[in-house]
Coordinates of N, CA, C and O in Angstrom, one line a residue:
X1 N 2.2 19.3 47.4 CA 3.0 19.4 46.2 C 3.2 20.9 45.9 O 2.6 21.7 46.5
X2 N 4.2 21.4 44.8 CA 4.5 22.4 44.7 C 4.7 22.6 42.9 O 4.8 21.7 42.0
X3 N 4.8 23.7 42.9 CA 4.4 24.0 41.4 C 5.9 25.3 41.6 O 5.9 26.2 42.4
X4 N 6.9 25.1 40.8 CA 7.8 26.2 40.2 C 7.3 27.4 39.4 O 7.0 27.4 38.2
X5 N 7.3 28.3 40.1 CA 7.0 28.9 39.1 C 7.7 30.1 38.1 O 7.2 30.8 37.3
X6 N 9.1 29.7 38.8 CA 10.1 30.3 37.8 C 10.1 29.5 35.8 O 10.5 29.8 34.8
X7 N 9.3 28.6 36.3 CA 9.5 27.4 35.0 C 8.5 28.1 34.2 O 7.5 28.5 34.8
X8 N 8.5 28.3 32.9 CA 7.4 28.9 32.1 C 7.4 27.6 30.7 O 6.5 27.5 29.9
X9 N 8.1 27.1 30.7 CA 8.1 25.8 29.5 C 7.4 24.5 30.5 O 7.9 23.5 31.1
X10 N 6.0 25.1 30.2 CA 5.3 23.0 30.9 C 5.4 21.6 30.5 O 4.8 20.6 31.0
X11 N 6.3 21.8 29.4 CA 6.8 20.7 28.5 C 8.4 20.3 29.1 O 8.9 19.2 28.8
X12 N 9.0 21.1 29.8 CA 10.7 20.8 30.4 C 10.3 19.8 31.5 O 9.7 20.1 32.6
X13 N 10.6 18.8 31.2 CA 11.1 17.5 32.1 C 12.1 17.7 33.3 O 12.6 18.8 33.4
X14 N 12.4 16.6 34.3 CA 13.7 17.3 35.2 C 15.3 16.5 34.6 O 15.5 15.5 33.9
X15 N 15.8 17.0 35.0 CA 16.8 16.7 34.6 C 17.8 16.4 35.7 O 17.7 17.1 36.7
X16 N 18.9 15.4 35.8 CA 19.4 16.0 37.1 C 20.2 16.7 37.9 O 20.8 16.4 39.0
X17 N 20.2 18.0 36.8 CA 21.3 18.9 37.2 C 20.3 20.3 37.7 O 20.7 21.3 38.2
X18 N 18.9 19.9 37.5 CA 17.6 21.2 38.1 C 18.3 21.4 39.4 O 19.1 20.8 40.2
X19 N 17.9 22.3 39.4 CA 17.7 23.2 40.5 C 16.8 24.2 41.5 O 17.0 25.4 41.2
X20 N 16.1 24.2 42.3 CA 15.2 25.1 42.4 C 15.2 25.9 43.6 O 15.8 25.3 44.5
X21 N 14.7 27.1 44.0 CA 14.7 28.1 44.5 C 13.4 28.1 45.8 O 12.3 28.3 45.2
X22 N 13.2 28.0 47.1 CA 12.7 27.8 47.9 C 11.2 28.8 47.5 O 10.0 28.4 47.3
X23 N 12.0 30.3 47.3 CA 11.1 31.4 47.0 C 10.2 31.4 46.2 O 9.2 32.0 46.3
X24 N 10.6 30.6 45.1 CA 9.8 30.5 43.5 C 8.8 29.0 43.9 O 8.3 28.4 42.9
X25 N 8.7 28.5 45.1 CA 7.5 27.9 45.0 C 6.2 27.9 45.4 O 6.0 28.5 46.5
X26 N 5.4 27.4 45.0 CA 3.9 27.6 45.4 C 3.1 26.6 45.5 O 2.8 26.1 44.4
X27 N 2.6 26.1 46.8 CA 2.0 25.2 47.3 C 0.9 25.1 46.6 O 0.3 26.1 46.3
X28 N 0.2 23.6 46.2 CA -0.8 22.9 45.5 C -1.5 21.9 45.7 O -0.9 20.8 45.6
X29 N -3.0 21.9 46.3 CA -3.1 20.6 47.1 C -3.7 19.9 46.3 O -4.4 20.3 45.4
X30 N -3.5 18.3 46.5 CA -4.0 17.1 45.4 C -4.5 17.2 44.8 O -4.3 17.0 43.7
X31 N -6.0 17.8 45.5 CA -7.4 17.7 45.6 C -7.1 19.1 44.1 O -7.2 18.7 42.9
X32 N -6.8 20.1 44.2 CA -6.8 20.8 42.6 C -6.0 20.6 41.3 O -6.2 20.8 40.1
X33 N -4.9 20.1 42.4 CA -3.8 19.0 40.9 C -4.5 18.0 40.3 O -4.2 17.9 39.1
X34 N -5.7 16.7 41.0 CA -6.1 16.1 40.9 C -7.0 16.2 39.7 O -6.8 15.7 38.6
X35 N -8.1 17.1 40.2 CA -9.2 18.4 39.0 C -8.4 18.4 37.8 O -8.7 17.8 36.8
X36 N -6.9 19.4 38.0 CA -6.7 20.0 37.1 C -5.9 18.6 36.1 O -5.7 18.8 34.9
X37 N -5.5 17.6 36.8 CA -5.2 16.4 35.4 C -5.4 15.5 35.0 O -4.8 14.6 34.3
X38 N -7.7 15.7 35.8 CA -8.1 14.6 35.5 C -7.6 13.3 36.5 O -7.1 12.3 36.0
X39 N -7.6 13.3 37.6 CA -7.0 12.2 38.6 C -7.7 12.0 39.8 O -7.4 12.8 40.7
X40 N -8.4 11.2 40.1 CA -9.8 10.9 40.8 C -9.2 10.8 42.0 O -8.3 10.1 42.6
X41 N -9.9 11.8 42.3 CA -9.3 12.1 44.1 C -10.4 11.2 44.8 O -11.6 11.1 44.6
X42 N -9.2 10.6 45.8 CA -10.3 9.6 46.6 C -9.1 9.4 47.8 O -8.0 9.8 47.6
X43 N -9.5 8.8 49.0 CA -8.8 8.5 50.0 C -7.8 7.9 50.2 O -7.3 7.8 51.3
X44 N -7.1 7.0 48.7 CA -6.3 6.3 48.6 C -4.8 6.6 47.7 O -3.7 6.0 47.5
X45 N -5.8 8.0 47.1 CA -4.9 8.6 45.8 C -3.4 8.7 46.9 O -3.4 8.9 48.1
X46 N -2.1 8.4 45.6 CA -1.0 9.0 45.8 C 0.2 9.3 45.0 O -0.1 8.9 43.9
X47 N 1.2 9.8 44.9 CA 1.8 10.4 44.1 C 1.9 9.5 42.9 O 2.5 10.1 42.0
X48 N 1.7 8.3 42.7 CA 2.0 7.3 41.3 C 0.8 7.5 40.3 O 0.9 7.2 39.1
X49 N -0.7 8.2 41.1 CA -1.3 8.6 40.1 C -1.0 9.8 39.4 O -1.6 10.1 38.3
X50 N -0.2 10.7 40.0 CA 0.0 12.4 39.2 C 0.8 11.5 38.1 O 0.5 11.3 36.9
X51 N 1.8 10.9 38.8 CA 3.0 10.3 37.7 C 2.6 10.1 36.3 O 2.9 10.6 35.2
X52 N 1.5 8.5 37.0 CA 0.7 8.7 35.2 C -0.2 9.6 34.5 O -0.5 9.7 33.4
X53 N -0.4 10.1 35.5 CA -1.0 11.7 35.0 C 0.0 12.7 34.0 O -0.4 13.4 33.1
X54 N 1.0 12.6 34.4 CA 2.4 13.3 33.9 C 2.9 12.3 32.4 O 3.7 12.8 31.6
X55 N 2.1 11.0 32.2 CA 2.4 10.4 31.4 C 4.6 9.6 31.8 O 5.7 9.4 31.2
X56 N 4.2 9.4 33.2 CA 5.4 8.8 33.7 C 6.8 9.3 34.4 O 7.6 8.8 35.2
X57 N 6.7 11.1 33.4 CA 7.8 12.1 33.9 C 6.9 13.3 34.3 O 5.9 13.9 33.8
X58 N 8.0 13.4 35.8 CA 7.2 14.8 36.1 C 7.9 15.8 35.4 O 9.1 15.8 35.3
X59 N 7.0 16.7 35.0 CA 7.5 17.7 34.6 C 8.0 19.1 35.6 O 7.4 19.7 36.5
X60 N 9.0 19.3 35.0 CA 10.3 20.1 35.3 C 9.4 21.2 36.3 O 9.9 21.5 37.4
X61 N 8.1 21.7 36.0 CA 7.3 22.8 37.0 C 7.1 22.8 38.5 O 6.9 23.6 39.4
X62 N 7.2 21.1 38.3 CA 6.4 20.2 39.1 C 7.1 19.9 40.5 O 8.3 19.6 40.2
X63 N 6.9 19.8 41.8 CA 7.7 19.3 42.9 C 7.0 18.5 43.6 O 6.2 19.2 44.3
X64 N 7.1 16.8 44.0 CA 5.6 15.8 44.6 C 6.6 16.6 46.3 O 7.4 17.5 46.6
X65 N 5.9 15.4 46.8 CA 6.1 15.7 48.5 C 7.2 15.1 48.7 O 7.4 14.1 48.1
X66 N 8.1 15.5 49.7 CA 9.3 14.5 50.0 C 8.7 13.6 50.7 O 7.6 13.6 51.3
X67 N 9.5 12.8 50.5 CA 9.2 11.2 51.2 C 9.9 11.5 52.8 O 11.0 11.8 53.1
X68 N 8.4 11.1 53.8 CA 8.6 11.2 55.3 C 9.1 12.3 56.1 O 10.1 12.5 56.8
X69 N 8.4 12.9 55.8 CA 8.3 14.5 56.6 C 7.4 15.5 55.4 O 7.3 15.6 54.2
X70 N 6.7 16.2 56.6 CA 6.0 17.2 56.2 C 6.5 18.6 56.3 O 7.1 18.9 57.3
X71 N 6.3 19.6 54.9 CA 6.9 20.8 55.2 C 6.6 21.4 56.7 O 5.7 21.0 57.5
X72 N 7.5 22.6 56.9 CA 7.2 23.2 57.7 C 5.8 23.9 58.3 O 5.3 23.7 59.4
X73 N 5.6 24.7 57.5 CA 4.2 25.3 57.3 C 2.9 24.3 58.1 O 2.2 24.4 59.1
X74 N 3.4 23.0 56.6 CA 2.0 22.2 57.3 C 2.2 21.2 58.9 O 1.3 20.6 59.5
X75 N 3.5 21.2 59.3 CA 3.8 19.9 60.5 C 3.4 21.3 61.5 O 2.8 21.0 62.6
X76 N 3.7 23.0 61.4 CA 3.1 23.7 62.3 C 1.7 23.5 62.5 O 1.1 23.5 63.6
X77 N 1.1 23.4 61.5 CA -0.4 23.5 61.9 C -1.2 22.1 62.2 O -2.1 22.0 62.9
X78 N -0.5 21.3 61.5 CA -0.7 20.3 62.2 C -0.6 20.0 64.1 O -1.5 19.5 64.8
X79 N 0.7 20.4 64.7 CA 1.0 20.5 65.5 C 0.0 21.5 66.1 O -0.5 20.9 67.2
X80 N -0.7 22.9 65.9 CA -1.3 23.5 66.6 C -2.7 23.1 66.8 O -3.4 23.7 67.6
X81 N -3.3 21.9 65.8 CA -4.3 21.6 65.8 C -4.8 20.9 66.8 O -5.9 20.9 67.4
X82 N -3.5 19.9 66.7 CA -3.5 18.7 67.7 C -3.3 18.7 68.9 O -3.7 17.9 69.8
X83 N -2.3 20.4 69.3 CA -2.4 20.7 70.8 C -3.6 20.8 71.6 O -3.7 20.8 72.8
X84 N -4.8 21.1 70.4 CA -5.9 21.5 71.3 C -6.6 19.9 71.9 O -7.6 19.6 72.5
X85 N -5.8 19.2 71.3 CA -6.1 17.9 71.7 C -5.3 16.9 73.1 O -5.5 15.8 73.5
X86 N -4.5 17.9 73.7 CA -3.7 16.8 74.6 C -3.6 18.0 76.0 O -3.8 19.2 76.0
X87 N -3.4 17.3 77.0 CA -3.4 17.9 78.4 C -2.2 17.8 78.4 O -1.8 18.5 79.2
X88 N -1.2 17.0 77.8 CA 0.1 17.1 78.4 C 1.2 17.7 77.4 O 1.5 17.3 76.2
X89 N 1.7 18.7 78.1 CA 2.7 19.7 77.0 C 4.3 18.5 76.5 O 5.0 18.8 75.5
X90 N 4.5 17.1 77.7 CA 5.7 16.7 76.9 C 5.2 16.2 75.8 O 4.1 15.5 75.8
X91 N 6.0 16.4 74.5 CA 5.8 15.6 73.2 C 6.9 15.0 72.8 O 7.9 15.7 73.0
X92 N 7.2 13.7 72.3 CA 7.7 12.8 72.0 C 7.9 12.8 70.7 O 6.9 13.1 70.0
X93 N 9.3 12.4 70.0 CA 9.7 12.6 68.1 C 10.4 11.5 68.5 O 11.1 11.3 69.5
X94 N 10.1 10.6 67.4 CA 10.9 9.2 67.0 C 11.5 9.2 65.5 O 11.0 9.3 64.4
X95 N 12.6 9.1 65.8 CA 13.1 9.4 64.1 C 13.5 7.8 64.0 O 14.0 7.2 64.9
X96 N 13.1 7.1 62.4 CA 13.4 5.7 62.0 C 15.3 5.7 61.7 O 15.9 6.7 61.3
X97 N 15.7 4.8 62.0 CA 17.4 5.3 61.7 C 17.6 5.6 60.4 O 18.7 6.1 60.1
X98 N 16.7 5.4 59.2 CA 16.9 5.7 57.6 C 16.8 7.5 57.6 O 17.2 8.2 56.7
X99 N 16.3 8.0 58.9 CA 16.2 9.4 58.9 C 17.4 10.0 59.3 O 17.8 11.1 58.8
X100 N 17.9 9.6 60.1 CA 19.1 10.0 60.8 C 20.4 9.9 60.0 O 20.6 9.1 59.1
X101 N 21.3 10.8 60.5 CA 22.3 11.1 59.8 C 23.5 10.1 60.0 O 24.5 9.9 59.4
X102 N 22.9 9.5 61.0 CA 24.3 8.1 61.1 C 23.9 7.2 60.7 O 24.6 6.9 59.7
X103 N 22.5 6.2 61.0 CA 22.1 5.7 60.4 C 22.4 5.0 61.1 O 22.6 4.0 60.5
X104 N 22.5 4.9 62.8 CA 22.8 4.0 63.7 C 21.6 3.3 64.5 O 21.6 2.0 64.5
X105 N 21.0 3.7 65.1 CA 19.6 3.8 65.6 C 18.8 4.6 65.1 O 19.0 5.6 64.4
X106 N 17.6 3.7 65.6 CA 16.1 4.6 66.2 C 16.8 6.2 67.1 O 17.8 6.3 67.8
X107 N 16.1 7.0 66.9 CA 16.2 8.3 68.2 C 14.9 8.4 68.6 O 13.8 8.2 68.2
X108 N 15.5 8.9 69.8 CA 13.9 9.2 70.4 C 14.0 10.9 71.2 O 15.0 11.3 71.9
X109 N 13.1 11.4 70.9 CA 13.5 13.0 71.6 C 12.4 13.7 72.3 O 11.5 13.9 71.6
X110 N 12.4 14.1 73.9 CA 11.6 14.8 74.3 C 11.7 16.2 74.2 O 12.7 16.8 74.1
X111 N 10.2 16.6 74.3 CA 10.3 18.1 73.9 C 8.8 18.5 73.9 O 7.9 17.7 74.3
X112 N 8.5 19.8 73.5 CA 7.0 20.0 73.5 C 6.8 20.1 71.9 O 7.5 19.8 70.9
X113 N 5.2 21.0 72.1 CA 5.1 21.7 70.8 C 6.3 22.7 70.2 O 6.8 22.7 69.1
X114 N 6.4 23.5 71.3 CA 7.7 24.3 70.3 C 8.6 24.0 69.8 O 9.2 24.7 69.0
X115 N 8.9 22.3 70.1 CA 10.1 21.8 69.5 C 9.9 21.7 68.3 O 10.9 22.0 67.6
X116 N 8.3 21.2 67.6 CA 8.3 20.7 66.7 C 9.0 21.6 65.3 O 9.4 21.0 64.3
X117 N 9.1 22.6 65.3 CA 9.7 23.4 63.6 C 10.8 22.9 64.0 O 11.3 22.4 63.0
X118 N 11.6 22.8 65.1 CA 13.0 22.5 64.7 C 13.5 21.4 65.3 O 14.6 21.4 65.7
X119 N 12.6 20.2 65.6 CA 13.5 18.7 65.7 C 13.7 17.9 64.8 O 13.9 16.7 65.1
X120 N 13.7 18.3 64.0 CA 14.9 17.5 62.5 C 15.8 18.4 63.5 O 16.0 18.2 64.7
X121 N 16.4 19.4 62.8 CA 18.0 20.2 63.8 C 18.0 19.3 64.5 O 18.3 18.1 64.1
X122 N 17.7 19.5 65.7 CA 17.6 19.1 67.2 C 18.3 17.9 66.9 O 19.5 17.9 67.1
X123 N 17.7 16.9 66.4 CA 17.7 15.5 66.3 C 19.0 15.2 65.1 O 19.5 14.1 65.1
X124 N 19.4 16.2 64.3 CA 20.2 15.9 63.3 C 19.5 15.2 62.1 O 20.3 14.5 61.5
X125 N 18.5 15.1 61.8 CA 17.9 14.5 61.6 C 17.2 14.8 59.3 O 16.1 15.3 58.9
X126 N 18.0 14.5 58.9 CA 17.6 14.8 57.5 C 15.9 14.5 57.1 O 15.7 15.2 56.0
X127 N 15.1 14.1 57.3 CA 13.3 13.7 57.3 C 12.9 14.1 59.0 O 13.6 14.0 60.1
X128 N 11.5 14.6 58.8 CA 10.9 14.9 60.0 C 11.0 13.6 61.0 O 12.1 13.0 61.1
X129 N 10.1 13.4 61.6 CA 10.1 12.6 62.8 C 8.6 11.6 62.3 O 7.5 12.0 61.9
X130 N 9.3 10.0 62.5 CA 8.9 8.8 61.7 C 7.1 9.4 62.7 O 6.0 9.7 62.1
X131 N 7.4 9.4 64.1 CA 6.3 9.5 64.9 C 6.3 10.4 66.0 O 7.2 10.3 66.8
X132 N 5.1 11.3 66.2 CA 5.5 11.9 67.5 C 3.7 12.1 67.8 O 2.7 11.8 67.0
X133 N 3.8 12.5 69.0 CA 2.4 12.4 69.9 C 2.9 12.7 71.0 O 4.1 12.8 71.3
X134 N 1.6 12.9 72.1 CA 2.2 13.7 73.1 C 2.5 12.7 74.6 O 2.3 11.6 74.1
X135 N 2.6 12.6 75.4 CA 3.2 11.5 76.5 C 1.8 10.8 76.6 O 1.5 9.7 76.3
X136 N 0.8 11.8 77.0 CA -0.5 11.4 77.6 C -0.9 10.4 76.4 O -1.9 9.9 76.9
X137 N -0.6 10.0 75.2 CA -1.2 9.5 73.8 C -2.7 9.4 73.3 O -3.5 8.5 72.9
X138 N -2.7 11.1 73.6 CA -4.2 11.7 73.2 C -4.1 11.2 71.4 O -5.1 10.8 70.8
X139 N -3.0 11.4 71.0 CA -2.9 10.9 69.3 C -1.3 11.0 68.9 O -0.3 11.5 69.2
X140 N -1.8 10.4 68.4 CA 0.2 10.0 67.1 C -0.2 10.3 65.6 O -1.2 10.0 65.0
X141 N 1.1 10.9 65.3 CA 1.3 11.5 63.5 C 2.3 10.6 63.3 O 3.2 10.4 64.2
X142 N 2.2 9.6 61.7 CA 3.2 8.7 61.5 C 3.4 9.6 60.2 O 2.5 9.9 59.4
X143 N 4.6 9.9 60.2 CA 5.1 10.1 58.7 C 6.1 9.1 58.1 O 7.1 9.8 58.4
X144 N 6.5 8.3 57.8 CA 7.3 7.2 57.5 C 7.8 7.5 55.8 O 6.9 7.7 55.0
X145 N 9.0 7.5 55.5 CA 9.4 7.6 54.3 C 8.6 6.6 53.2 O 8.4 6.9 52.0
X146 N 8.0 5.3 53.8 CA 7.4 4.3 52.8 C 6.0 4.5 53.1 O 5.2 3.6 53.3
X147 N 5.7 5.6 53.0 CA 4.3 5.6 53.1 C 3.7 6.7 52.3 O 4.2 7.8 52.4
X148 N 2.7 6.6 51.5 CA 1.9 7.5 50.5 C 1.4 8.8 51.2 O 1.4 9.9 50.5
X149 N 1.0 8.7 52.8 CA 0.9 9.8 53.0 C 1.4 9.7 54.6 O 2.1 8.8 55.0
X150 N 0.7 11.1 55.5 CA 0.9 11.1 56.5 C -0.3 10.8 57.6 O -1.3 11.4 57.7
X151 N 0.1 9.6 58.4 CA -1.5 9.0 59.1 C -1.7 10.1 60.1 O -0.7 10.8 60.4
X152 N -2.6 10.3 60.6 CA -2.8 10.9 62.1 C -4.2 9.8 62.8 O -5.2 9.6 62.1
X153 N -3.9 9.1 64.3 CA -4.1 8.7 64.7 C -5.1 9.6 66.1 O -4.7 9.9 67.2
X154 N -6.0 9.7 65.6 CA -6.7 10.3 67.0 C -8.2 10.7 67.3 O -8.9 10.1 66.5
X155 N -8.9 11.3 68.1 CA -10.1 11.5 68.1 C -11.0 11.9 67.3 O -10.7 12.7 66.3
X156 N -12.2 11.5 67.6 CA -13.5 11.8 66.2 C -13.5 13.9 66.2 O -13.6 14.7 65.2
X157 N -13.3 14.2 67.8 CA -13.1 16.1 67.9 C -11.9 16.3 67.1 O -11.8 17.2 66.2
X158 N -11.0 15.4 67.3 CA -9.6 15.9 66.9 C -9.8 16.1 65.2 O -9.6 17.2 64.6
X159 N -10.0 15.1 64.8 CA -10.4 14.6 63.4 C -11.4 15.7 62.5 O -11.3 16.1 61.3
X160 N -12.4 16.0 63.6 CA -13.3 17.1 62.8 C -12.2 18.7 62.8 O -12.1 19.4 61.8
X161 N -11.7 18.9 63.9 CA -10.8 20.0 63.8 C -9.9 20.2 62.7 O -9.8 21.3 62.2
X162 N -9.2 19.2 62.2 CA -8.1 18.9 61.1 C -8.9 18.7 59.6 O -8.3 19.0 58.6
X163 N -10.4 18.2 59.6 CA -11.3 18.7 58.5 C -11.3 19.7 57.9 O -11.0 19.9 56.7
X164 N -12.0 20.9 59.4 CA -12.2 22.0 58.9 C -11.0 23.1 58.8 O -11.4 24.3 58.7
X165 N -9.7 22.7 58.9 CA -8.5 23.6 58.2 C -8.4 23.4 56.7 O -8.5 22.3 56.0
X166 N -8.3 24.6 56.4 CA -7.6 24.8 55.1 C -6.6 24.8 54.5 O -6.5 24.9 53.3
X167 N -5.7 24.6 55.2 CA -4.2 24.2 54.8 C -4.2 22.9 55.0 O -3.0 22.6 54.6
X168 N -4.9 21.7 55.4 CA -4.5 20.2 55.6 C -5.6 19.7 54.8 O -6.7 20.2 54.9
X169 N -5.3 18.4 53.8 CA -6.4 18.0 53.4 C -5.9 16.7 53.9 O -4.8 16.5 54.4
X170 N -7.3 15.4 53.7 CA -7.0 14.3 54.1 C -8.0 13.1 53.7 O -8.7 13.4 52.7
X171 N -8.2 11.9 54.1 CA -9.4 11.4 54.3 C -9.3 10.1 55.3 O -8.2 9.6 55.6
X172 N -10.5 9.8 56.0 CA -10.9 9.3 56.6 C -10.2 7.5 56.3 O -10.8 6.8 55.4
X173 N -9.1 6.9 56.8 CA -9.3 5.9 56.5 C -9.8 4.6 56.9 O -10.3 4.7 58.0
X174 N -10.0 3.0 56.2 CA -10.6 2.5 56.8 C -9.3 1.6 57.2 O -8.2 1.8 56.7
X175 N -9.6 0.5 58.3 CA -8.2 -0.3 59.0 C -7.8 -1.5 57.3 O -6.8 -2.2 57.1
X176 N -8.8 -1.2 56.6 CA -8.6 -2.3 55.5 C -7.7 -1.3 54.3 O -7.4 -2.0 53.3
X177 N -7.3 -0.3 54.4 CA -6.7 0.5 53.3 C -5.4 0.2 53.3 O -4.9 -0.1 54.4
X178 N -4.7 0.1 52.1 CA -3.4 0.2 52.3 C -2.9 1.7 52.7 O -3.7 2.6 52.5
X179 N -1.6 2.0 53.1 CA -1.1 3.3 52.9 C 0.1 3.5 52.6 O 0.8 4.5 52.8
X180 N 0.5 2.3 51.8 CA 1.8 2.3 51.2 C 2.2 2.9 50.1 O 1.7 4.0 49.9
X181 N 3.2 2.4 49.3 CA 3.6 3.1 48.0 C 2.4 2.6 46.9 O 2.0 3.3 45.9
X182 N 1.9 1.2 47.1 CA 0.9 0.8 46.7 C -0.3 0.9 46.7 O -1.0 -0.1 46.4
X183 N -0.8 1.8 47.1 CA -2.3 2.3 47.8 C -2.8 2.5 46.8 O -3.9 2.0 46.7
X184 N -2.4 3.4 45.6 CA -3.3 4.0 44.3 C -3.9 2.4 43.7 O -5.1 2.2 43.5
X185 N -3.1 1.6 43.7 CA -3.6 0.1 42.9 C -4.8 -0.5 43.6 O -5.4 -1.5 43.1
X186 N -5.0 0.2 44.9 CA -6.2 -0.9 45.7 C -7.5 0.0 45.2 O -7.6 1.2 45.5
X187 N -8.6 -0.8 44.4 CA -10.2 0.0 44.4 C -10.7 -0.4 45.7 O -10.5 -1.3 46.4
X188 N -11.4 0.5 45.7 CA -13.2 0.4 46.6 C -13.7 -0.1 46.5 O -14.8 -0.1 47.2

């Protein structure tokens, strides 16, 4: 998530004529938004709890995550983490046709790691890529527009590696979790 911080009134709502400026923002991870509004960080949390946190409207400061794709920043390091995880340099991007600009098919696109910052372009593609992993299927990243977060599928090494970054937070889930738009509603 992201925090505006050209905005100095924490009380302005959005409206839908806002606007905002790439430069003027500043990255926020759950886990301190969470703290800072009272919102029990757990492995299931997702953007419908800031919401009621927000008392229903986000406010105008405020920017959640786009739906199905991860910024730049973070799908790089994701990507560099995961390389240390595969022997085979082809990688594979599957965009859902709701991503695509025609809206005709599924796409499917080979390429490596370096593709990854720019296969939306590549692909034409307005959201990241629904799924990509690498041929060998050492692991798969699902980002899906209907989903609360971003899964990564892969090893217990891989898993500990993506722990200990500081730019990715996460949690461990179980096969019984939802990870839908409805995930905040399911307890422990």
């Amino acid at each position: 998530m992201y925090r505006d911080t050209s905005i100095k009134d924490k009380s302005r709502q959005w409206k839908s004529k806002d606007r905002f400026r790439e430069s003027d923002l500043e990255r926020v991870t759950w886990k301190d938004l969470a703290k800072e509004y009272g919102v029990r960080y757990h492995r299931q949390i997702n953007v419908d709890a800031f919401s009621a946190a927000f008392g229903g409207n986000w406010p105008r400061f405020m920017l959640g995550p786009e739906e199905g794709t991860l910024d730049s920043p973070l799908l790089e390091k994701l990507g560099n983490i995961l390389s240390g995880h595969t022997t085979d340099s082809r990688w594979l991007f599957e965009y859902y046709l709701v991503a695509t600009f025609d809206i005709q098919s599924d796409e499917l696109f080979v390429g490596g790691q370096s593709d990854l910052p720019t296969a939306n372009d590549q692909a034409k593609c307005g959201a990241g890529p629904t799924y990509w992993w690498p041929a060998d299927r050492a692991w798969c990243v699902c980002s899906d527009y209907d989903l609360a977060f971003t899964v990564v599928g892969t090893t217990r090494a891989a898993l500990a590696d993506l722990a200990n970054s500081d730019d990715l937070e996460g949690f461990e889930m179980r096969l019984t979790d939802r990870i839908d738009y409805k995930s905040y509603t399911q307890r422990d």
